[in-house]
Amino acid sequence: MFAGMRVLFDIAHPAHVHFYRHLAGELTHRGHEWRIASRDKDVTNQLLESLGLPYVTASAARSGRVGLASELLERDLALFRIGRDFRPDLILT
């Protein structure tokens, strides 16, 4: 029996929502599973919500060297945990 593919979308910018939303729909139509990890930047999460796409916020945008470095660590850890639990076959970012 074909179990289907598991895809993790890493959405780091609002434009990625528009880029990947149709692919997510097609994957669902074909019986595959997918998850979205979002970087809360500008209107990213609002777009995901308005389109009815479920997501987990992996990090929130920060500024400055220290802020960006801490966000990177937070995001990497969150993506590791999501990946460990979901076990994706493919990660798109």
C-alpha positions as CSV (number, residue, x, y, z in Angstrom):
1,M,0.0,0.0,0.0
2,F,1.3,3.5,-0.9
3,A,1.6,5.6,2.2
4,G,2.2,8.9,0.4
5,M,4.9,11.4,0.7
6,R,5.4,13.8,3.6
7,V,6.4,17.3,2.8
8,L,7.4,20.1,5.2
9,F,7.1,23.7,3.9
10,D,9.4,26.2,5.6
11,I,7.7,29.6,5.0
12,A,10.1,32.4,5.7
13,H,8.5,35.2,3.7
14,P,4.9,36.2,2.8
15,A,5.6,35.5,-0.9
16,H,6.3,31.9,-0.1
17,V,2.7,31.5,1.0
18,H,1.5,32.3,-2.5
19,F,4.3,30.3,-4.1
20,Y,3.5,27.0,-2.2
21,R,-0.3,27.2,-1.6
22,H,-1.3,25.6,-4.8
23,L,1.3,22.8,-4.4
24,A,-0.1,22.1,-0.9
25,G,-3.6,21.7,-2.4
26,E,-2.3,19.4,-5.1
27,L,-0.5,17.3,-2.5
28,T,-3.6,16.9,-0.5
29,H,-5.6,16.0,-3.6
30,R,-3.0,13.2,-4.4
31,G,-3.1,11.8,-0.8
32,H,0.1,13.2,0.5
33,E,0.7,14.8,3.9
34,W,2.2,18.2,4.5
35,R,3.0,20.6,7.3
36,I,3.9,24.3,7.3
37,A,6.5,25.9,9.6
38,S,6.2,29.7,9.4
39,R,8.4,32.6,10.2
40,D,6.1,35.3,11.6
41,K,7.3,38.1,9.3
42,D,5.1,40.9,8.1
43,V,1.7,39.3,7.1
44,T,2.9,35.7,6.7
45,N,0.7,34.2,9.4
46,Q,-2.3,36.3,8.5
47,L,-2.1,35.1,4.9
48,L,-1.9,31.5,6.0
49,E,-4.9,32.0,8.2
50,S,-6.9,33.7,5.5
51,L,-6.3,30.8,3.1
52,G,-7.1,28.3,5.8
53,L,-3.7,26.7,5.7
54,P,-2.7,25.2,9.1
55,Y,0.8,26.1,10.3
56,V,3.1,26.2,13.3
57,T,5.1,29.3,14.0
58,A,8.8,28.4,14.1
59,S,10.1,31.9,14.9
60,A,9.2,35.6,14.8
61,A,11.2,38.1,12.8
62,R,13.7,40.1,14.8
63,S,16.2,42.8,13.9
64,G,19.8,43.5,14.7
65,R,22.7,41.1,14.9
66,V,21.8,39.6,18.3
67,G,18.1,39.4,17.4
68,L,18.8,37.7,14.1
69,A,21.2,35.3,15.6
70,S,18.8,34.3,18.4
71,E,16.0,34.0,15.9
72,L,18.2,31.7,13.8
73,L,18.8,29.4,16.8
74,E,15.2,29.4,17.8
75,R,14.1,28.6,14.2
76,D,16.6,25.9,13.7
77,L,15.6,24.2,16.9
78,A,11.9,24.5,16.0
79,L,12.5,23.1,12.5
80,F,14.5,20.2,14.0
81,R,11.6,19.4,16.4
82,I,9.0,19.6,13.7
83,G,11.1,17.5,11.4
84,R,11.7,14.9,14.1
85,D,8.0,14.6,14.9
86,F,6.7,14.7,11.3
87,R,9.5,12.8,9.6
88,P,9.2,14.5,6.2
89,D,10.4,12.9,3.0
90,L,11.0,16.4,1.5
91,I,11.6,19.9,2.9
92,L,10.8,22.9,0.8
93,T,12.0,26.3,1.7
